[in-house]
XYZ file of N, CA and C in Angstrom:
630
model
N -45.471 151.722 -66.328
C -44.199 152.486 -65.944
C -43.781 151.990 -64.583
N -42.634 151.533 -64.549
C -42.065 151.042 -63.182
C -41.400 151.985 -62.466
N -41.525 151.773 -61.037
C -40.732 152.619 -60.211
C -39.751 152.032 -59.219
N -38.492 152.257 -59.115
C -37.586 151.893 -58.389
C -37.302 152.847 -57.006
N -37.754 152.341 -55.802
C -37.321 153.203 -54.802
C -35.810 152.869 -54.140
N -34.929 153.922 -54.366
C -33.761 153.764 -53.998
C -33.443 154.587 -52.543
N -33.045 153.566 -51.592
C -32.662 154.056 -50.233
C -31.403 153.974 -49.824
N -30.657 155.128 -49.621
C -29.193 155.134 -49.163
C -29.218 155.483 -47.913
N -28.276 154.878 -46.971
C -28.267 155.216 -45.542
C -26.800 155.438 -44.895
N -25.843 155.202 -45.827
C -24.437 155.591 -45.409
C -24.173 157.030 -45.196
N -23.616 157.279 -44.154
C -23.153 158.900 -43.884
C -21.950 159.218 -44.745
N -21.401 158.187 -45.489
C -20.138 158.654 -46.195
C -20.578 158.682 -47.731
N -20.489 159.941 -48.191
C -20.725 160.039 -49.751
C -20.057 158.938 -50.672
N -18.762 158.559 -50.192
C -18.113 157.795 -51.106
C -18.152 156.209 -50.569
N -19.107 155.841 -49.782
C -19.053 154.597 -49.318
C -19.279 153.417 -50.509
N -18.777 152.186 -49.962
C -18.994 151.388 -51.069
C -20.508 150.814 -51.391
N -21.375 150.876 -50.176
C -22.690 150.621 -50.399
C -23.250 151.584 -51.153
N -23.189 152.854 -51.191
C -23.622 153.762 -52.073
C -23.217 153.665 -53.380
N -22.047 153.209 -53.692
C -21.254 153.247 -55.105
C -22.188 151.980 -55.745
N -21.926 150.939 -54.909
C -22.580 149.644 -55.796
C -24.123 149.793 -56.000
N -24.772 150.332 -55.090
C -26.197 150.786 -55.316
C -26.441 151.643 -56.251
N -25.389 152.768 -56.704
C -25.751 153.645 -57.510
C -25.563 152.807 -58.953
N -24.620 151.864 -59.050
C -24.475 151.147 -60.299
C -25.730 150.294 -60.530
N -26.300 149.712 -59.554
C -27.612 149.103 -59.672
C -28.683 149.953 -60.132
N -28.803 151.074 -59.607
C -29.820 152.055 -60.072
C -29.672 152.733 -61.258
N -28.229 152.846 -61.833
C -28.325 153.115 -63.304
C -28.630 152.042 -64.238
N -28.135 150.888 -63.852
C -28.373 149.807 -64.706
C -29.986 149.477 -64.875
N -30.592 149.665 -63.704
C -31.928 149.353 -63.618
C -32.795 150.483 -64.483
N -32.262 151.646 -64.455
C -32.914 152.895 -65.447
C -32.610 152.476 -66.871
N -31.539 151.881 -67.158
C -31.137 151.666 -68.586
C -31.968 150.518 -68.941
N -32.138 149.549 -68.103
C -33.203 148.416 -68.638
C -34.659 148.577 -68.420
N -34.978 149.617 -67.850
C -36.400 150.285 -67.849
C -36.756 151.520 -68.453
N -36.620 151.451 -69.736
C -36.591 152.678 -70.560
C -37.721 153.778 -69.907
N -38.961 153.350 -69.677
C -39.929 154.303 -69.064
C -40.039 154.301 -67.507
N -39.062 153.633 -66.804
C -39.134 153.585 -65.456
C -38.399 154.854 -64.718
N -38.960 155.144 -63.469
C -38.515 156.034 -62.555
C -37.963 155.743 -61.320
N -36.754 156.290 -60.988
C -36.118 156.005 -59.970
C -36.315 157.239 -59.145
N -36.721 156.761 -57.792
C -36.936 157.764 -56.634
C -35.954 157.407 -55.566
N -35.176 158.680 -55.390
C -33.974 158.445 -54.476
C -34.220 158.999 -53.154
N -34.130 158.303 -52.097
C -34.283 158.799 -50.835
C -33.002 158.552 -50.039
N -32.227 159.755 -49.752
C -30.985 159.675 -48.984
C -31.290 159.947 -47.415
N -31.146 158.835 -46.647
C -31.544 158.867 -45.233
C -30.428 159.747 -44.458
N -29.305 159.821 -44.982
C -28.195 160.585 -44.286
C -28.447 162.175 -44.468
N -28.951 162.473 -45.921
C -29.072 163.873 -46.074
C -30.215 164.484 -45.332
N -31.365 163.693 -45.560
C -32.740 163.869 -44.789
C -33.023 162.684 -43.996
N -32.609 162.759 -42.887
C -32.951 161.770 -41.701
C -34.448 161.692 -41.658
N -35.212 160.467 -41.488
C -36.469 160.355 -41.185
C -36.597 160.557 -39.685
N -37.726 161.092 -39.190
C -37.875 161.382 -37.664
C -38.040 159.961 -37.073
N -37.496 159.877 -35.760
C -37.640 158.636 -35.033
C -39.320 158.508 -34.645
N -39.710 157.266 -34.667
C -41.083 157.139 -34.302
C -41.321 157.699 -33.073
N -42.523 158.283 -32.846
C -43.013 159.009 -31.645
C -44.282 158.396 -31.321
N -44.724 158.502 -30.044
C -45.914 157.913 -29.529
C -47.197 158.642 -30.312
N -47.064 159.798 -30.731
C -48.220 160.552 -31.534
C -48.283 159.758 -32.850
N -47.064 159.302 -33.422
C -47.193 158.860 -34.665
C -47.847 157.498 -34.611
N -47.366 156.621 -33.420
C -47.919 155.206 -33.288
C -49.422 155.325 -33.128
N -49.803 156.304 -32.238
C -51.374 156.441 -31.795
C -51.997 156.893 -33.120
N -51.688 157.635 -33.979
C -52.151 158.402 -35.129
C -52.627 157.299 -36.024
N -52.023 156.273 -36.182
C -52.292 155.084 -36.887
C -53.595 154.307 -36.513
N -53.935 154.408 -35.321
C -55.097 153.896 -34.698
C -56.201 154.759 -34.461
N -56.018 156.053 -34.769
C -56.990 157.139 -34.635
C -57.598 157.582 -35.738
N -59.038 157.645 -35.945
C -59.477 158.368 -37.167
C -58.887 159.681 -37.648
N -59.136 160.045 -38.708
C -58.346 161.285 -39.008
C -59.030 162.435 -38.324
N -60.450 162.549 -38.285
C -61.167 163.691 -37.542
C -60.833 163.829 -36.225
N -60.372 162.504 -35.550
C -60.062 162.626 -34.062
C -58.806 162.856 -33.697
N -57.791 163.057 -34.632
C -56.422 163.156 -34.276
C -56.193 164.520 -33.604
N -55.280 164.545 -32.859
C -54.666 165.979 -32.285
C -53.770 166.373 -33.387
N -53.491 167.918 -33.234
C -52.389 168.190 -34.217
C -51.300 167.598 -34.192
N -50.641 167.165 -33.007
C -49.492 166.502 -32.856
C -49.536 165.060 -33.562
N -50.663 164.443 -33.477
C -50.906 163.299 -34.198
C -50.898 163.518 -35.608
N -51.582 164.399 -36.126
C -51.610 164.918 -37.503
C -50.240 165.040 -38.029
N -49.409 165.764 -37.339
C -48.256 166.228 -37.916
C -47.255 164.800 -38.071
N -47.388 164.105 -36.954
C -46.501 162.874 -36.906
C -46.982 161.715 -38.095
N -48.095 161.885 -38.199
C -48.920 160.963 -39.180
C -48.471 161.331 -40.866
N -48.263 162.664 -41.008
C -47.934 163.163 -42.289
C -46.531 163.025 -42.481
N -45.613 162.627 -41.458
C -44.354 162.365 -41.787
C -44.295 161.024 -42.224
N -45.141 160.294 -41.561
C -45.119 158.821 -41.806
C -45.711 158.414 -43.204
N -46.786 159.161 -43.434
C -47.588 158.906 -44.696
C -46.655 159.193 -45.907
N -45.932 160.229 -45.712
C -44.914 160.552 -46.969
C -44.196 159.225 -47.110
N -43.465 158.721 -46.334
C -42.697 157.572 -46.387
C -43.349 156.222 -46.780
N -44.564 156.066 -46.282
C -45.366 154.826 -46.567
C -45.955 154.991 -47.971
N -46.335 156.255 -48.289
C -46.990 156.319 -49.794
C -45.825 156.071 -50.746
N -44.644 156.520 -50.306
C -43.572 156.213 -51.294
C -43.157 154.776 -51.424
N -43.328 154.168 -50.292
C -42.969 152.558 -50.497
C -44.143 151.943 -51.314
N -45.236 152.399 -50.990
C -46.393 151.762 -51.646
C -46.272 151.792 -53.028
N -45.938 152.955 -53.638
C -45.769 153.276 -55.142
C -44.763 152.793 -55.801
N -43.826 152.105 -54.999
C -42.577 151.387 -55.672
C -42.960 150.202 -56.136
N -42.378 149.812 -57.433
C -42.398 148.644 -57.918
C -41.344 147.670 -57.471
N -40.161 148.397 -57.216
C -38.966 147.668 -56.875
C -38.199 148.444 -55.702
N -37.551 147.653 -54.642
C -36.910 148.366 -53.609
C -35.385 148.019 -53.651
N -34.614 149.048 -53.643
C -33.188 149.017 -53.408
C -32.745 149.762 -52.239
N -32.045 149.154 -51.312
C -31.486 149.582 -50.034
C -30.165 149.410 -49.938
N -29.412 150.703 -49.755
C -27.746 150.437 -49.592
C -27.838 150.687 -48.011
N -26.959 149.779 -47.356
C -26.656 149.963 -45.994
C -25.349 149.421 -45.381
N -24.522 150.360 -44.791
C -23.146 149.855 -44.413
C -23.442 149.130 -42.943
N -22.493 148.387 -42.438
C -22.504 147.786 -41.405
C -21.833 148.729 -40.173
N -22.715 149.381 -39.403
C -22.100 150.223 -38.257
C -22.411 149.385 -36.893
N -21.405 149.169 -36.296
C -21.229 148.365 -34.940
C -22.100 147.173 -35.100
N -21.853 146.513 -36.088
C -22.530 145.097 -36.383
C -23.949 145.018 -36.702
N -24.479 146.213 -37.010
C -25.819 146.425 -37.467
C -26.158 147.298 -38.390
N -27.503 147.827 -38.485
C -27.822 148.774 -39.636
C -27.516 150.153 -38.941
N -27.732 151.092 -39.966
C -27.667 152.691 -39.298
C -28.917 152.921 -38.596
N -28.905 153.972 -37.752
C -30.031 154.341 -37.004
C -31.051 154.939 -37.871
N -30.613 155.495 -39.039
C -31.568 156.285 -40.041
C -32.467 155.233 -40.588
N -31.885 154.121 -40.996
C -32.591 152.987 -41.680
C -33.669 152.275 -40.739
N -33.194 152.258 -39.475
C -34.077 151.773 -38.416
C -35.190 152.776 -38.405
N -35.047 154.123 -38.178
C -36.152 155.104 -38.078
C -37.042 154.943 -39.270
N -36.452 154.878 -40.495
C -37.259 154.530 -41.710
C -38.307 153.513 -41.543
N -37.581 152.382 -41.189
C -38.449 151.127 -41.165
C -39.525 151.307 -40.117
N -39.027 151.778 -38.798
C -40.197 151.945 -37.769
C -41.330 152.904 -38.409
N -40.933 153.783 -39.224
C -42.078 154.699 -39.851
C -42.978 154.047 -41.000
N -42.307 153.122 -41.661
C -43.151 152.586 -42.776
C -43.740 151.086 -42.280
N -43.461 150.593 -41.202
C -44.065 149.356 -40.718
C -45.282 149.856 -39.846
N -46.517 149.739 -40.498
C -47.846 149.957 -40.087
C -48.811 148.893 -40.105
N -49.070 148.301 -38.919
C -49.799 147.125 -38.762
C -51.365 147.398 -39.414
N -51.727 146.614 -40.324
C -52.824 146.537 -40.893
C -52.896 147.467 -42.180
N -51.780 147.962 -42.656
C -51.531 148.763 -43.723
C -50.391 148.114 -44.555
N -49.304 148.206 -43.923
C -48.119 147.750 -44.949
C -47.749 146.165 -44.415
N -48.115 145.867 -43.137
C -48.127 144.613 -42.707
C -49.453 143.911 -42.318
N -49.567 142.690 -42.729
C -50.790 142.004 -42.427
C -50.310 140.782 -41.409
N -50.682 140.945 -40.153
C -50.429 140.080 -39.270
C -51.105 138.747 -39.433
N -51.930 138.639 -40.151
C -52.859 137.246 -40.358
C -52.177 136.480 -41.584
N -51.115 137.054 -42.028
C -50.396 136.183 -43.102
C -50.919 136.681 -44.480
N -51.717 137.668 -44.700
C -51.931 138.189 -45.955
C -50.797 139.009 -46.644
N -51.180 139.576 -47.835
C -49.862 140.337 -48.480
C -49.861 141.503 -47.615
N -48.637 141.967 -47.909
C -47.942 143.207 -47.353
C -47.797 144.120 -48.359
N -47.123 145.301 -48.102
C -46.845 146.415 -49.161
C -45.682 145.999 -50.132
N -44.886 144.942 -49.744
C -43.823 144.532 -50.520
C -44.131 143.231 -51.052
N -45.352 142.749 -50.951
C -45.628 141.501 -51.806
C -45.666 141.614 -53.211
N -44.898 140.690 -54.060
C -44.724 140.786 -55.396
C -43.628 141.844 -55.844
N -42.905 142.270 -54.895
C -41.954 143.427 -55.105
C -40.475 142.991 -54.936
N -39.716 142.996 -55.887
C -38.262 142.354 -55.487
C -37.700 143.524 -54.739
N -37.004 143.086 -53.746
C -36.007 143.860 -52.809
C -34.631 143.432 -52.966
N -33.830 144.436 -53.298
C -32.251 144.312 -53.182
C -31.602 145.122 -52.023
N -30.878 144.406 -51.405
C -30.153 145.140 -50.385
C -28.592 145.144 -50.498
N -28.013 146.035 -50.739
C -26.436 146.308 -50.926
C -25.954 146.472 -49.547
N -25.089 145.749 -48.967
C -24.372 146.108 -47.805
C -22.985 146.140 -47.915
N -22.288 146.866 -46.893
C -20.849 146.952 -46.946
C -20.413 146.859 -45.649
N -19.338 146.040 -45.455
C -18.766 145.598 -44.191
C -17.314 145.746 -44.006
N -16.691 146.082 -42.945
C -15.248 146.557 -42.909
C -14.710 145.105 -42.658
N -15.490 144.008 -42.312
C -14.641 142.893 -42.168
C -15.490 141.665 -42.966
N -15.272 140.496 -42.819
C -15.913 139.388 -43.238
C -16.824 138.351 -42.455
N -17.925 138.197 -42.870
C -18.989 137.625 -41.963
C -19.589 136.314 -42.314
N -18.989 135.817 -43.511
C -19.378 134.609 -44.036
C -19.113 133.302 -43.391
N -19.764 132.141 -43.574
C -19.473 130.954 -42.959
C -18.074 130.519 -42.961
N -17.502 130.292 -41.583
C -16.296 129.991 -41.430
C -15.448 131.066 -40.814
N -15.654 132.308 -40.988
C -14.960 133.466 -40.722
C -15.144 133.738 -39.143
N -14.078 134.115 -38.412
C -14.142 134.420 -36.944
C -15.309 135.342 -36.565
N -15.844 136.130 -37.659
C -17.134 136.995 -37.257
C -18.508 136.383 -37.495
N -18.401 135.210 -38.002
C -19.601 134.370 -38.356
C -20.541 134.349 -37.035
N -21.761 134.829 -37.272
C -22.761 134.955 -35.976
C -22.861 136.423 -35.535
N -22.021 137.265 -36.172
C -22.044 138.576 -35.546
C -22.570 139.656 -36.688
N -23.162 138.952 -37.623
C -23.880 139.682 -38.710
C -25.323 140.071 -38.148
N -25.449 141.311 -37.468
C -26.952 141.692 -37.420
C -27.737 142.525 -38.253
N -26.983 142.666 -39.594
C -27.531 143.252 -40.789
C -28.680 142.391 -41.460
N -28.105 141.399 -42.095
C -28.958 140.530 -43.027
C -29.871 139.809 -42.161
N -29.803 139.004 -41.123
C -30.865 138.313 -40.470
C -32.068 139.293 -40.152
N -31.783 140.574 -39.502
C -32.847 141.423 -39.173
C -33.583 141.886 -40.540
N -32.844 142.248 -41.539
C -33.299 142.918 -42.517
C -34.168 141.885 -43.410
N -33.687 140.682 -43.514
C -34.496 139.739 -44.221
C -35.680 139.486 -43.541
N -35.846 139.341 -42.111
C -36.938 139.084 -41.396
C -37.938 140.328 -41.537
N -37.447 141.669 -41.481
C -38.405 142.818 -41.410
C -38.931 142.802 -42.890
N -38.245 142.778 -44.018
C -38.600 143.004 -45.372
C -39.703 141.770 -45.516
N -39.304 140.599 -45.041
C -40.323 139.557 -45.215
C -41.679 139.818 -44.440
N -41.506 140.529 -43.258
C -42.811 140.684 -42.617
C -43.709 141.708 -43.389
N -42.820 142.660 -44.289
C -43.601 143.629 -45.049
C -44.104 142.996 -46.319
N -43.784 141.694 -46.409
C -44.468 140.857 -47.641
C -43.551 140.435 -48.755
N -42.303 140.928 -48.482
C -41.210 140.537 -49.613
C -40.985 139.039 -49.835
N -40.878 138.455 -50.728
C -40.496 137.052 -50.871
C -39.107 137.083 -51.753
N -39.063 138.039 -52.618
C -37.867 137.978 -53.508
C -36.853 139.145 -52.988
N -36.188 138.399 -52.021
C -35.039 139.483 -51.275
C -33.734 138.882 -51.727
N -32.694 139.809 -52.270
C -31.406 139.522 -52.656
C -30.516 140.488 -51.723
N -29.596 139.930 -51.058
C -28.681 140.543 -50.387
C -27.105 140.442 -51.211
N -26.709 141.679 -51.483
C -25.281 141.645 -52.101
C -24.204 142.420 -50.992
N -23.452 141.503 -50.670
C -22.485 142.091 -49.807
C -20.846 142.575 -50.415
N -20.650 143.615 -50.047
C -19.397 144.228 -50.275
C -18.476 144.030 -48.896
N -17.487 143.079 -48.718
C -16.971 142.802 -47.515
C -15.397 143.380 -47.575
N -14.983 143.228 -46.345
C -13.398 143.669 -46.156
C -13.175 145.204 -46.635
N -14.129 146.065 -46.516
C -13.820 147.478 -46.922
C -12.767 148.269 -46.218
N -12.555 147.683 -44.915
C -11.467 148.252 -44.044
C -9.942 147.733 -44.594
N -10.004 146.868 -45.329
C -8.605 146.344 -45.770
C -7.692 147.550 -46.441
N -8.369 148.326 -47.148
C -7.474 149.111 -47.910
C -6.896 150.491 -47.072
N -7.560 150.429 -45.756
C -7.108 151.648 -45.016
C -6.595 151.102 -43.535
N -6.717 149.859 -43.375
C -6.232 149.455 -42.043
C -5.093 148.643 -42.420
N -3.772 149.004 -41.900
C -2.654 148.363 -42.128
C -2.570 146.889 -41.790
N -3.207 146.638 -40.667
C -3.181 145.401 -40.108
C -4.045 144.427 -41.086
N -4.832 144.879 -42.011
C -5.594 143.991 -42.880
C -5.045 144.049 -44.363
N -3.825 144.514 -44.561
C -3.062 144.650 -45.946
C -3.208 143.401 -46.693
N -2.932 142.314 -46.030
C -2.821 141.126 -46.987
C -4.228 140.714 -47.354
N -5.226 141.483 -46.762
C -6.710 140.944 -47.345
C -7.228 141.842 -48.472
N -6.366 142.976 -48.953
C -6.554 143.729 -49.900
C -7.293 143.002 -51.163
N -6.504 141.954 -51.644
C -7.027 141.204 -53.010
C -8.244 140.652 -52.747
N -8.460 139.915 -51.464
C -9.882 139.549 -51.174
C -11.026 140.506 -51.162
N -10.483 141.782 -50.498
C -11.522 142.860 -50.714
C -11.695 143.256 -51.995
N -11.033 143.384 -52.995
C -11.100 143.742 -54.393
C -11.951 142.582 -55.031
N -11.792 141.418 -54.770
C -12.629 140.343 -55.241
C -14.227 140.440 -54.809
N -14.198 140.767 -53.518
C -15.566 141.042 -52.821
C -16.361 142.091 -53.619
N -15.494 143.287 -53.837
C -16.095 144.395 -54.588
C -16.582 144.087 -56.139
N -15.663 143.465 -56.759
C -15.955 143.036 -58.150
C -17.181 142.188 -58.152
N -17.172 141.171 -57.281
C -18.299 140.213 -57.246
C -19.604 140.946 -56.929
N -19.551 141.887 -55.909
C -20.639 142.597 -55.671
C -21.175 143.437 -56.803
N -20.300 143.972 -57.641
C -20.701 144.933 -58.613
C -21.489 143.947 -59.739
N -20.623 142.873 -60.085
C -21.238 142.074 -61.142
C -22.778 141.597 -60.714
N -22.924 141.180 -59.351
C -24.035 140.647 -58.969
C -25.071 141.921 -58.989
N -24.944 143.046 -58.761
C -25.876 144.106 -58.636
C -26.300 144.502 -60.202
N -25.344 144.431 -61.184
C -25.622 144.644 -62.368
C -26.718 143.651 -63.047
N -26.351 142.284 -62.602
C -27.256 141.093 -62.946
C -28.553 141.277 -62.373
N -28.719 141.706 -61.109
C -29.870 141.664 -60.529
C -30.804 142.932 -61.177
N -29.996 144.020 -61.328
C -30.725 145.084 -61.925
C -31.322 144.819 -63.403
N -30.745 144.119 -64.054
C -31.224 143.896 -65.441
C -32.148 142.495 -65.418
N -32.451 142.232 -64.303
C -33.290 140.840 -64.405
C -34.767 141.413 -64.521
């Protein structure tokens, strides 16, 4: 039985990233009759920021941990175990101020555990052999030749981090120009925004069924 870990991070219930990721998850469930979708909403239940107790707990034997270290590690263990149990990972993330959400960064800080989820010697990591799909939403356009090219701090960072966690099958699906429908100055870009959304939905459904 396969398990999909579905991570949402947008603060908006009606965000494009959530919507397209939701379509992916539904299509994945349809194509995996005995599969399980585990949904973690980082906006509804924000993970704790990494603490020194949480960091040092990973290097301290269970019996030697302080009460604070034990509590901090339990929070990390819940997230790490969830990631370890997954066969596929789906992450939806909007672009906030040219980067990822703070809740997704906190989640990553908690699940990155050297020697457990990341092998610094080049060995397999927690995501080795597991497909990772990242659905992003951006108010503008960041592709080659656009004025904002080079200001995308979503994909380069996440591609590096998921690679460090062992993933080699990483697919990014971008929904761009999401501000066109609500920013009068971008009105002429609405058709391009609609094309981007349609292309993203098509790519998500194809990826989910693969």
